[in-house]
Structure formats: structure tokens, C-alpha cells
PDB file of C-alpha atoms in Angstrom:
ATOM      1  CA  MET A   1      25.559  -1.488  -7.248  1.00 94.00           C
ATOM      2  CA  ILE A   2      21.801  -0.813  -7.292  1.00 97.00           C
ATOM      3  CA  GLY A   3      20.115   0.380 -10.379  1.00 98.00           C
ATOM      4  CA  ARG A   4      16.647   1.416 -11.286  1.00 98.00           C
ATOM      5  CA  LEU A   5      13.857   1.494  -8.770  1.00 98.00           C
ATOM      6  CA  ASN A   6      11.906  -1.345 -10.141  1.00 98.00           C
ATOM      7  CA  HIS A   7       8.775  -0.811  -7.956  1.00 98.00           C
ATOM      8  CA  VAL A   8       7.294   0.523  -4.799  1.00 98.00           C
ATOM      9  CA  ALA A   9       5.010  -2.052  -3.207  1.00 98.00           C
ATOM     10  CA  ILE A  10       1.811  -0.769  -1.235  1.00 98.00           C
ATOM     11  CA  ALA A  11      -0.114  -3.156   0.719  1.00 98.00           C
ATOM     12  CA  VAL A  12      -3.832  -2.422   0.745  1.00 98.00           C
ATOM     13  CA  PRO A  13      -6.961  -3.960   2.476  1.00 97.00           C
ATOM     14  CA  ASP A  14      -9.389  -3.684  -0.558  1.00 97.00           C
ATOM     15  CA  LEU A  15      -7.625  -4.219  -3.849  1.00 98.00           C
ATOM     16  CA  GLU A  16     -10.606  -3.289  -5.897  1.00 98.00           C
ATOM     17  CA  ALA A  17     -11.013  -0.031  -4.209  1.00 97.00           C
ATOM     18  CA  ALA A  18      -7.346   0.755  -4.392  1.00 98.00           C
ATOM     19  CA  SER A  19      -7.193  -0.147  -8.059  1.00 98.00           C
ATOM     20  CA  ALA A  20     -10.279   2.088  -8.811  1.00 97.00           C
ATOM     21  CA  SER A  21      -8.610   4.936  -6.800  1.00 96.00           C
ATOM     22  CA  TYR A  22      -5.382   4.871  -8.683  1.00 97.00           C
ATOM     23  CA  ALA A  23      -7.148   4.432 -12.194  1.00 97.00           C
ATOM     24  CA  ASN A  24      -9.917   6.922 -11.524  1.00 95.00           C
ATOM     25  CA  THR A  25      -8.961   9.397  -8.929  1.00 95.00           C
ATOM     26  CA  LEU A  26      -5.200   9.656  -9.821  1.00 97.00           C
ATOM     27  CA  GLY A  27      -5.736   8.806 -13.446  1.00 96.00           C
ATOM     28  CA  ALA A  28      -3.184   6.188 -13.831  1.00 98.00           C
ATOM     29  CA  LYS A  29      -3.072   3.061 -15.913  1.00 98.00           C
ATOM     30  CA  VAL A  30      -3.600  -0.017 -13.812  1.00 98.00           C
ATOM     31  CA  SER A  31      -3.464  -3.690 -14.760  1.00 98.00           C
ATOM     32  CA  ALA A  32      -6.216  -6.339 -14.029  1.00 97.00           C
ATOM     33  CA  PRO A  33      -5.534  -8.020 -10.598  1.00 98.00           C
ATOM     34  CA  GLN A  34      -3.037 -10.758 -11.091  1.00 96.00           C
ATOM     35  CA  PRO A  35      -3.058 -13.625  -8.530  1.00 96.00           C
ATOM     36  CA  GLU A  36       0.307 -14.938  -7.553  1.00 94.00           C
ATOM     37  CA  PRO A  37      -0.529 -17.912  -5.348  1.00 93.00           C
ATOM     38  CA  ASP A  38       3.233 -18.858  -5.093  1.00 90.00           C
ATOM     39  CA  HIS A  39       3.909 -15.561  -3.360  1.00 92.00           C
ATOM     40  CA  GLY A  40       0.705 -15.214  -1.319  1.00 95.00           C
ATOM     41  CA  VAL A  41      -0.450 -11.964  -2.959  1.00 96.00           C
ATOM     42  CA  THR A  42      -2.823 -10.685  -5.694  1.00 97.00           C
ATOM     43  CA  VAL A  43      -1.180  -7.861  -7.418  1.00 97.00           C
ATOM     44  CA  VAL A  44      -2.409  -4.882  -9.325  1.00 98.00           C
ATOM     45  CA  PHE A  45       0.370  -3.037 -11.292  1.00 97.00           C
ATOM     46  CA  VAL A  46       0.089   0.750 -11.612  1.00 98.00           C
ATOM     47  CA  GLU A  47       2.174   1.604 -14.661  1.00 98.00           C
ATOM     48  CA  LEU A  48       3.995   4.991 -14.558  1.00 98.00           C
ATOM     49  CA  PRO A  49       6.269   6.368 -17.106  1.00 98.00           C
ATOM     50  CA  ASN A  50       9.388   5.547 -15.195  1.00 98.00           C
ATOM     51  CA  THR A  51       8.591   2.726 -12.755  1.00 98.00           C
ATOM     52  CA  LYS A  52       5.638   1.015 -11.259  1.00 98.00           C
ATOM     53  CA  ILE A  53       3.488   0.805  -8.132  1.00 98.00           C
ATOM     54  CA  GLU A  54       2.453  -2.657  -7.054  1.00 98.00           C
ATOM     55  CA  LEU A  55      -0.780  -2.765  -5.043  1.00 98.00           C
ATOM     56  CA  LEU A  56      -0.571  -6.042  -2.947  1.00 98.00           C
ATOM     57  CA  HIS A  57      -3.392  -7.800  -1.345  1.00 98.00           C
ATOM     58  CA  PRO A  58      -3.088 -11.090   0.727  1.00 98.00           C
ATOM     59  CA  LEU A  59      -3.896 -14.262  -1.058  1.00 97.00           C
ATOM     60  CA  GLY A  60      -4.165 -17.607   0.694  1.00 93.00           C
ATOM     61  CA  ALA A  61      -3.494 -18.680   4.532  1.00 88.00           C
ATOM     62  CA  ASP A  62       0.288 -17.764   4.528  1.00 91.00           C
ATOM     63  CA  SER A  63       0.504 -14.432   2.900  1.00 95.00           C
ATOM     64  CA  PRO A  64       3.729 -12.604   3.597  1.00 93.00           C
ATOM     65  CA  ILE A  65       1.828  -9.329   3.952  1.00 96.00           C
ATOM     66  CA  ALA A  66      -0.762 -10.459   6.353  1.00 96.00           C
ATOM     67  CA  GLY A  67       1.043  -9.441   9.320  1.00 96.00           C
ATOM     68  CA  PHE A  68       1.965  -6.022   7.951  1.00 96.00           C
ATOM     69  CA  LEU A  69      -1.875  -5.375   7.101  1.00 97.00           C
ATOM     70  CA  ALA A  70      -2.546  -6.731  10.711  1.00 96.00           C
ATOM     71  CA  LYS A  71      -0.348  -3.943  12.099  1.00 95.00           C
ATOM     72  CA  ASN A  72      -1.326  -1.410   9.512  1.00 95.00           C
ATOM     73  CA  PRO A  73      -5.056  -1.948   8.771  1.00 97.00           C
ATOM     74  CA  ALA A  74      -5.371   0.953   6.510  1.00 97.00           C
ATOM     75  CA  GLY A  75      -2.538  -0.258   4.355  1.00 98.00           C
ATOM     76  CA  GLY A  76       0.850   1.271   3.641  1.00 97.00           C
ATOM     77  CA  ILE A  77       3.883   1.277   1.714  1.00 98.00           C
ATOM     78  CA  HIS A  78       5.460  -2.126   2.258  1.00 98.00           C
ATOM     79  CA  HIS A  79       8.732  -2.243   0.381  1.00 98.00           C
ATOM     80  CA  VAL A  80      10.880  -0.830  -2.338  1.00 98.00           C
ATOM     81  CA  CYS A  81      12.702  -2.908  -4.946  1.00 98.00           C
ATOM     82  CA  TYR A  82      16.089  -1.993  -6.467  1.00 98.00           C
ATOM     83  CA  GLU A  83      17.508  -3.714  -9.535  1.00 98.00           C
ATOM     84  CA  VAL A  84      20.901  -5.264  -9.648  1.00 98.00           C
ATOM     85  CA  ASP A  85      22.867  -6.931 -12.493  1.00 97.00           C
ATOM     86  CA  ASP A  86      24.067  -9.945 -10.481  1.00 97.00           C
ATOM     87  CA  ILE A  87      22.131 -10.942  -7.391  1.00 97.00           C
ATOM     88  CA  LEU A  88      24.703 -13.393  -6.062  1.00 97.00           C
ATOM     89  CA  ALA A  89      27.422 -10.732  -6.295  1.00 97.00           C
ATOM     90  CA  ALA A  90      25.188  -8.225  -4.612  1.00 97.00           C
ATOM     91  CA  ARG A  91      24.207 -10.598  -1.882  1.00 97.00           C
ATOM     92  CA  ASP A  92      27.992 -11.466  -1.077  1.00 96.00           C
ATOM     93  CA  LYS A  93      28.835  -7.837  -0.893  1.00 96.00           C
ATOM     94  CA  LEU A  94      25.915  -6.951   1.292  1.00 95.00           C
ATOM     95  CA  LYS A  95      26.839  -9.786   3.723  1.00 95.00           C
ATOM     96  CA  ALA A  96      30.372  -8.770   3.779  1.00 94.00           C
ATOM     97  CA  GLU A  97      29.175  -5.256   4.744  1.00 92.00           C
ATOM     98  CA  GLY A  98      27.166  -6.792   7.593  1.00 93.00           C
ATOM     99  CA  ALA A  99      23.649  -6.577   5.960  1.00 94.00           C
ATOM    100  CA  ARG A 100      21.264  -9.440   6.836  1.00 95.00           C
ATOM    101  CA  VAL A 101      19.495 -11.328   3.905  1.00 96.00           C
ATOM    102  CA  LEU A 102      16.196 -12.562   5.132  1.00 95.00           C
ATOM    103  CA  GLY A 103      15.338 -16.343   4.737  1.00 93.00           C
ATOM    104  CA  ASP A 104      17.975 -18.784   3.967  1.00 93.00           C
ATOM    105  CA  GLY A 105      20.031 -16.333   2.022  1.00 90.00           C
ATOM    106  CA  GLU A 106      19.471 -18.013  -1.431  1.00 94.00           C
ATOM    107  CA  PRO A 107      17.636 -15.990  -4.182  1.00 95.00           C
ATOM    108  CA  LYS A 108      14.044 -16.967  -4.914  1.00 94.00           C
ATOM    109  CA  ILE A 109      12.086 -16.505  -8.028  1.00 93.00           C
ATOM    110  CA  GLY A 110       9.920 -13.574  -7.403  1.00 89.00           C
ATOM    111  CA  ALA A 111       6.647 -12.476  -8.837  1.00 85.00           C
ATOM    112  CA  HIS A 112       8.185 -11.273 -12.047  1.00 88.00           C
ATOM    113  CA  GLY A 113       9.963 -14.541 -12.711  1.00 91.00           C
ATOM    114  CA  LYS A 114      13.412 -13.219 -11.662  1.00 95.00           C
ATOM    115  CA  PRO A 115      15.632 -13.951  -8.871  1.00 96.00           C
ATOM    116  CA  VAL A 116      14.982 -11.773  -5.816  1.00 96.00           C
ATOM    117  CA  LEU A 117      16.253 -11.303  -2.219  1.00 96.00           C
ATOM    118  CA  PHE A 118      14.925  -9.229   0.802  1.00 96.00           C
ATOM    119  CA  LEU A 119      17.126  -7.316   3.111  1.00 97.00           C
ATOM    120  CA  HIS A 120      16.362  -6.936   6.707  1.00 96.00           C
ATOM    121  CA  PRO A 121      14.500  -3.675   7.383  1.00 96.00           C
ATOM    122  CA  LYS A 122      16.628  -3.078  10.550  1.00 95.00           C
ATOM    123  CA  ASP A 123      19.670  -2.741   8.433  1.00 95.00           C
ATOM    124  CA  PHE A 124      17.963  -0.205   6.192  1.00 96.00           C
ATOM    125  CA  PHE A 125      16.434   2.299   8.456  1.00 95.00           C
ATOM    126  CA  GLY A 126      13.136   0.652   8.879  1.00 96.00           C
ATOM    127  CA  THR A 127      12.654   0.045   5.016  1.00 97.00           C
ATOM    128  CA  LEU A 128      12.209  -3.385   3.700  1.00 97.00           C
ATOM    129  CA  VAL A 129      14.352  -3.555   0.518  1.00 98.00           C
ATOM    130  CA  GLU A 130      13.884  -6.129  -2.236  1.00 97.00           C
ATOM    131  CA  LEU A 131      16.666  -6.671  -4.765  1.00 98.00           C
ATOM    132  CA  GLU A 132      15.803  -8.135  -8.194  1.00 98.00           C
ATOM    133  CA  GLN A 133      18.155  -9.261 -10.788  1.00 98.00           C
ATOM    134  CA  VAL A 134      17.273  -8.073 -14.229  1.00 94.00           C
TER     135      VAL A 134
ATOM    136  CA  MET B   1      -3.287  12.415 -14.567  1.00 94.00           C
ATOM    137  CA  ILE B   2      -0.406  11.319 -12.415  1.00 97.00           C
ATOM    138  CA  GLY B   3       3.016  11.026 -14.458  1.00 98.00           C
ATOM    139  CA  ARG B   4       6.428   9.845 -13.287  1.00 98.00           C
ATOM    140  CA  LEU B   5       7.302   8.892  -9.664  1.00 98.00           C
ATOM    141  CA  ASN B   6       9.404  11.809  -8.767  1.00 98.00           C
ATOM    142  CA  HIS B   7      10.735  10.291  -5.468  1.00 98.00           C
ATOM    143  CA  VAL B   8      10.225   8.023  -2.543  1.00 98.00           C
ATOM    144  CA  ALA B   9      10.889   9.744   0.726  1.00 98.00           C
ATOM    145  CA  ILE B  10      12.522   7.701   3.566  1.00 98.00           C
ATOM    146  CA  ALA B  11      12.725   9.325   7.073  1.00 98.00           C
ATOM    147  CA  VAL B  12      15.916   8.294   8.853  1.00 98.00           C
ATOM    148  CA  PRO B  13      16.962   8.861  12.463  1.00 97.00           C
ATOM    149  CA  ASP B  14      20.635   8.997  11.528  1.00 97.00           C
ATOM    150  CA  LEU B  15      21.299  10.777   8.022  1.00 98.00           C
ATOM    151  CA  GLU B  16      25.092  10.244   8.094  1.00 98.00           C
ATOM    152  CA  ALA B  17      24.645   6.572   8.709  1.00 97.00           C
ATOM    153  CA  ALA B  18      21.805   6.235   6.212  1.00 98.00           C
ATOM    154  CA  SER B  19      23.730   8.093   3.448  1.00 98.00           C
ATOM    155  CA  ALA B  20      26.797   5.960   3.868  1.00 97.00           C
ATOM    156  CA  SER B  21      24.731   2.778   3.771  1.00 96.00           C
ATOM    157  CA  TYR B  22      23.199   3.919   0.445  1.00 97.00           C
ATOM    158  CA  ALA B  23      26.616   4.987  -0.809  1.00 97.00           C
ATOM    159  CA  ASN B  24      28.761   2.236   0.409  1.00 95.00           C
ATOM    160  CA  THR B  25      26.614  -0.991   1.262  1.00 95.00           C
ATOM    161  CA  LEU B  26      24.145  -0.375  -1.713  1.00 97.00           C
ATOM    162  CA  GLY B  27      26.720   1.335  -4.105  1.00 96.00           C
ATOM    163  CA  ALA B  28      24.423   4.179  -5.141  1.00 98.00           C
ATOM    164  CA  LYS B  29      25.257   7.875  -5.938  1.00 98.00           C
ATOM    165  CA  VAL B  30      24.321  10.117  -3.053  1.00 98.00           C
ATOM    166  CA  SER B  31      24.321  13.769  -2.789  1.00 98.00           C
ATOM    167  CA  ALA B  32      25.761  15.842   0.299  1.00 97.00           C
ATOM    168  CA  PRO B  33      23.185  16.595   2.724  1.00 98.00           C
ATOM    169  CA  GLN B  34      21.114  19.533   1.856  1.00 96.00           C
ATOM    170  CA  PRO B  35      19.413  21.707   4.605  1.00 96.00           C
ATOM    171  CA  GLU B  36      15.775  22.879   3.750  1.00 94.00           C
ATOM    172  CA  PRO B  37      15.125  24.976   6.579  1.00 93.00           C
ATOM    173  CA  ASP B  38      11.729  26.191   5.016  1.00 90.00           C
ATOM    174  CA  HIS B  39      10.778  22.672   4.937  1.00 92.00           C
ATOM    175  CA  GLY B  40      11.918  21.450   8.303  1.00 95.00           C
ATOM    176  CA  VAL B  41      14.142  18.715   6.791  1.00 96.00           C
ATOM    177  CA  THR B  42      17.683  17.919   5.697  1.00 97.00           C
ATOM    178  CA  VAL B  43      17.777  15.860   2.710  1.00 97.00           C
ATOM    179  CA  VAL B  44      20.086  13.453   1.012  1.00 98.00           C
ATOM    180  CA  PHE B  45      19.353  12.639  -2.661  1.00 97.00           C
ATOM    181  CA  VAL B  46      20.023   9.051  -3.780  1.00 98.00           C
ATOM    182  CA  GLU B  47      20.051   9.168  -7.469  1.00 98.00           C
ATOM    183  CA  LEU B  48      18.915   6.117  -9.301  1.00 98.00           C
ATOM    184  CA  PRO B  49      18.819   5.893 -13.009  1.00 98.00           C
ATOM    185  CA  ASN B  50      14.925   6.268 -13.229  1.00 98.00           C
ATOM    186  CA  THR B  51      13.929   8.200 -10.109  1.00 98.00           C
ATOM    187  CA  LYS B  52      15.404   9.137  -6.699  1.00 98.00           C
ATOM    188  CA  ILE B  53      15.125   8.345  -3.093  1.00 98.00           C
ATOM    189  CA  GLU B  54      15.164  11.101  -0.778  1.00 98.00           C
ATOM    190  CA  LEU B  55      16.584  10.419   2.852  1.00 98.00           C
ATOM    191  CA  LEU B  56      15.001  12.805   5.174  1.00 98.00           C
ATOM    192  CA  HIS B  57      16.133  13.957   8.599  1.00 98.00           C
ATOM    193  CA  PRO B  58      14.262  16.447  10.860  1.00 98.00           C
ATOM    194  CA  LEU B  59      15.571  20.062  10.832  1.00 97.00           C
ATOM    195  CA  GLY B  60      14.506  22.644  13.404  1.00 93.00           C
ATOM    196  CA  ALA B  61      11.748  22.440  16.089  1.00 88.00           C
ATOM    197  CA  ASP B  62       8.789  21.999  13.830  1.00 90.00           C
ATOM    198  CA  SER B  63       9.759  19.358  11.468  1.00 95.00           C
ATOM    199  CA  PRO B  64       6.913  17.726   9.606  1.00 93.00           C
ATOM    200  CA  ILE B  65       8.597  14.357  10.000  1.00 96.00           C
ATOM    201  CA  ALA B  66       9.222  14.539  13.630  1.00 96.00           C
ATOM    202  CA  GLY B  67       5.924  12.846  14.600  1.00 96.00           C
ATOM    203  CA  PHE B  68       6.582  10.060  11.999  1.00 96.00           C
ATOM    204  CA  LEU B  69      10.028   9.413  13.599  1.00 97.00           C
ATOM    205  CA  ALA B  70       8.535   9.381  17.089  1.00 96.00           C
ATOM    206  CA  LYS B  71       6.099   6.561  16.106  1.00 95.00           C
ATOM    207  CA  ASN B  72       8.865   4.802  13.859  1.00 95.00           C
ATOM    208  CA  PRO B  73      12.135   5.594  15.674  1.00 97.00           C
ATOM    209  CA  ALA B  74      14.064   3.154  13.459  1.00 97.00           C
ATOM    210  CA  GLY B  75      12.785   5.239  10.354  1.00 98.00           C
ATOM    211  CA  GLY B  76      10.630   4.155   7.523  1.00 97.00           C
ATOM    212  CA  ILE B  77       9.115   5.056   4.041  1.00 98.00           C
ATOM    213  CA  HIS B  78       7.533   8.341   4.585  1.00 98.00           C
ATOM    214  CA  HIS B  79       5.806   9.173   1.172  1.00 98.00           C
ATOM    215  CA  VAL B  80       5.700   8.799  -2.423  1.00 98.00           C
ATOM    216  CA  CYS B  81       5.502  11.796  -4.903  1.00 98.00           C
ATOM    217  CA  TYR B  82       4.042  11.753  -8.217  1.00 98.00           C
ATOM    218  CA  GLU B  83       4.432  14.425 -10.871  1.00 98.00           C
ATOM    219  CA  VAL B  84       1.455  16.168 -12.473  1.00 98.00           C
ATOM    220  CA  ASP B  85       1.449  18.786 -15.364  1.00 97.00           C
ATOM    221  CA  ASP B  86      -1.174  21.196 -13.714  1.00 97.00           C
ATOM    222  CA  ILE B  87      -1.270  21.021  -9.910  1.00 97.00           C
ATOM    223  CA  LEU B  88      -4.630  23.318  -9.677  1.00 97.00           C
ATOM    224  CA  ALA B  89      -6.329  21.075 -12.229  1.00 97.00           C
ATOM    225  CA  ALA B  90      -5.220  17.924 -10.262  1.00 97.00           C
ATOM    226  CA  ARG B  91      -6.338  19.395  -7.023  1.00 97.00           C
ATOM    227  CA  ASP B  92      -9.789  20.244  -8.418  1.00 96.00           C
ATOM    228  CA  LYS B  93     -10.210  16.867  -9.873  1.00 96.00           C
ATOM    229  CA  LEU B  94      -9.113  15.013  -6.629  1.00 95.00           C
ATOM    230  CA  LYS B  95     -11.464  17.351  -4.476  1.00 95.00           C
ATOM    231  CA  ALA B  96     -14.474  16.538  -6.862  1.00 94.00           C
ATOM    232  CA  GLU B  97     -13.514  12.838  -6.287  1.00 92.00           C
ATOM    233  CA  GLY B  98     -13.800  13.456  -2.504  1.00 93.00           C
ATOM    234  CA  ALA B  99      -9.998  13.127  -1.851  1.00 94.00           C
ATOM    235  CA  ARG B 100      -8.792  15.472   0.904  1.00 95.00           C
ATOM    236  CA  VAL B 101      -5.906  17.882   0.411  1.00 96.00           C
ATOM    237  CA  LEU B 102      -3.846  18.511   3.509  1.00 95.00           C
ATOM    238  CA  GLY B 103      -3.362  22.026   4.810  1.00 93.00           C
ATOM    239  CA  ASP B 104      -5.426  24.882   3.296  1.00 93.00           C
ATOM    240  CA  GLY B 105      -5.695  23.216  -0.100  1.00 90.00           C
ATOM    241  CA  GLU B 106      -3.334  25.579  -1.748  1.00 94.00           C
ATOM    242  CA  PRO B 107      -0.092  24.414  -3.416  1.00 95.00           C
ATOM    243  CA  LYS B 108       3.075  25.370  -1.618  1.00 94.00           C
ATOM    244  CA  ILE B 109       6.432  25.573  -3.053  1.00 93.00           C
ATOM    245  CA  GLY B 110       8.225  22.372  -2.308  1.00 89.00           C
ATOM    246  CA  ALA B 111      11.889  21.364  -1.645  1.00 85.00           C
ATOM    247  CA  HIS B 112      12.519  21.374  -5.290  1.00 88.00           C
ATOM    248  CA  GLY B 113      11.195  24.763  -5.901  1.00 91.00           C
ATOM    249  CA  LYS B 114       8.074  23.692  -7.505  1.00 95.00           C
ATOM    250  CA  PRO B 115       4.525  23.775  -6.377  1.00 96.00           C
ATOM    251  CA  VAL B 116       3.294  20.729  -4.413  1.00 96.00           C
ATOM    252  CA  LEU B 117       0.379  19.391  -2.520  1.00 96.00           C
ATOM    253  CA  PHE B 118       0.056  16.484   0.003  1.00 96.00           C
ATOM    254  CA  LEU B 119      -2.890  14.122  -0.111  1.00 97.00           C
ATOM    255  CA  HIS B 120      -4.479  12.516   3.145  1.00 96.00           C
ATOM    256  CA  PRO B 121      -3.266   8.986   3.679  1.00 96.00           C
ATOM    257  CA  LYS B 122      -6.665   8.029   4.792  1.00 95.00           C
ATOM    258  CA  ASP B 123      -7.933   8.404   1.121  1.00 95.00           C
ATOM    259  CA  PHE B 124      -4.958   6.440  -0.295  1.00 96.00           C
ATOM    260  CA  PHE B 125      -4.710   3.251   1.880  1.00 95.00           C
ATOM    261  CA  GLY B 126      -2.279   4.449   4.457  1.00 96.00           C
ATOM    262  CA  THR B 127      -0.006   6.132   1.906  1.00 97.00           C
ATOM    263  CA  LEU B 128       0.835   9.786   2.140  1.00 97.00           C
ATOM    264  CA  VAL B 129       1.002  10.957  -1.531  1.00 98.00           C
ATOM    265  CA  GLU B 130       2.689  14.142  -2.630  1.00 97.00           C
ATOM    266  CA  LEU B 131       1.876  15.702  -5.937  1.00 98.00           C
ATOM    267  CA  GLU B 132       4.517  17.951  -7.645  1.00 98.00           C
ATOM    268  CA  GLN B 133       3.949  20.203 -10.731  1.00 98.00           C
ATOM    269  CA  VAL B 134       6.846  19.650 -13.162  1.00 94.00           C
TER     270      VAL B 134
END
């Protein structure tokens, strides 16, 4: 069912410093910071040849990563995102297998403009899993 | 400098259950468990079209992931591994930029039979970074 690893998301307390570190110290290609007010984050995309890293920083009062950074003030790896062809079919299969979908169970339009769902970390060994329909 | 994302490593408390979940619930191709006694882990490789996930479980008394699982008993994302062409050149550049290399600073032969180094998570926003020469 799952296809490519779309991205690894890393929450960081200082987006400018993290972006500079990936660009200069690690020598990767990074984007300009991209505010995503609908998703409560500002994102810097680190473009690798086979996938991307997304550096996330809270934006606004209700950021979904504020709690994570409160628990992990230095930052940390927040989630992995796997691609699926059909997110509704994927959701139904996952629910039939007993996995819990976060929120109301309906796909939302994610930061890339495509339907996404998040799966409960307790069902995936402490890892927050995002599914994105491509 | 960094190239492809070689893998994302996820430490899990129950390797059989995690492997079954990736194979059956997420529908991915998984390998048989592979003991790596020299590295203190047993690994299941989850093969995605563009990269791989490595499910890690402690093996032996001095496993490098035992402490992580003690702090994160449900499991969690342990590290990301980026490929480099020349690990000594990468190390020297990183050290010149002030990044700390774990251990004695000399590359070790990693679980894939290739030279690897680990970088201090404090220098990379709480993320443990492995570099592998390919």
C-alpha cells in the first residue's frame, strides 16, 4: 500500500539557524521559508535527490507542533510521510486493521495541496505517520 | 555535500509486531529480521521505492539503542542517515564548521558494510544524524 517516503519532518526551535545549518554545514539545497498559516507552521524544504526533509517551525497561536517543541525544546524528528495512491482506500484498510486515524477520520488538504491523514503514533511504535495521496 | 536519504531508523520494542504492521497494515515490503551483533541491533528493512526504513531492536547487553528505548518505551524515530561521497572530507568540513562527531571521530564500518559517522544531535536540532559513505 504505502509507496515512496514523501518527507521526514523535523521540528526546530530556530528555523533560520536550522536552515543555515542544512545549507552551509551539511551542504544541502534548501528553500526559502514558506509560511503555511492554514497548517500553523513555517516550512523550509531541504531537497535531497530522492526525497525531502521539511524543517518545521510553529506559526500562529495554535500550531500543531507547539506541544512537541514544548516537550522537545531542542527540536526533533516529528513525523514521516508515506505516499499512497488512494487515501480513502488506505484509510478504510487501516481502520479495518484496527489503526486509529487522528481527527475526524476525513482527509484534509495538507501543506502540499494534497489530501493527507495522520495515524496515531501508539499504533506505529511511537512514530507519527502521515499519509499523502499523490 | 549530503546526497540521498539512505534510511530513517525507527527503534521499536517489539520487532515482530512492528514488522507485521509494516507488512500487513501498511502493505510494505519488509525483510526477514537481520541480526547485527557487531552493532548491537537486529534490523528489519522496510523497502520503499525511493529509500528504506530500518526497524531497530536491541541485540545483546550493550545495544546503542537501549537507552533510547528506556526513554521512549513505545519506540520512536531514532535517526536519519544521509549519504556522502567522501566521509573523511565530510567529517573535516563538519568539524571546521563546529559540528561534533560522536565517538573518537574516526569512521566505523556500519551495518551496511560501509564507513559511517554519527553527528551530535545538539548540533542538529535534536536530530541524530548518521553519514554513510556510498
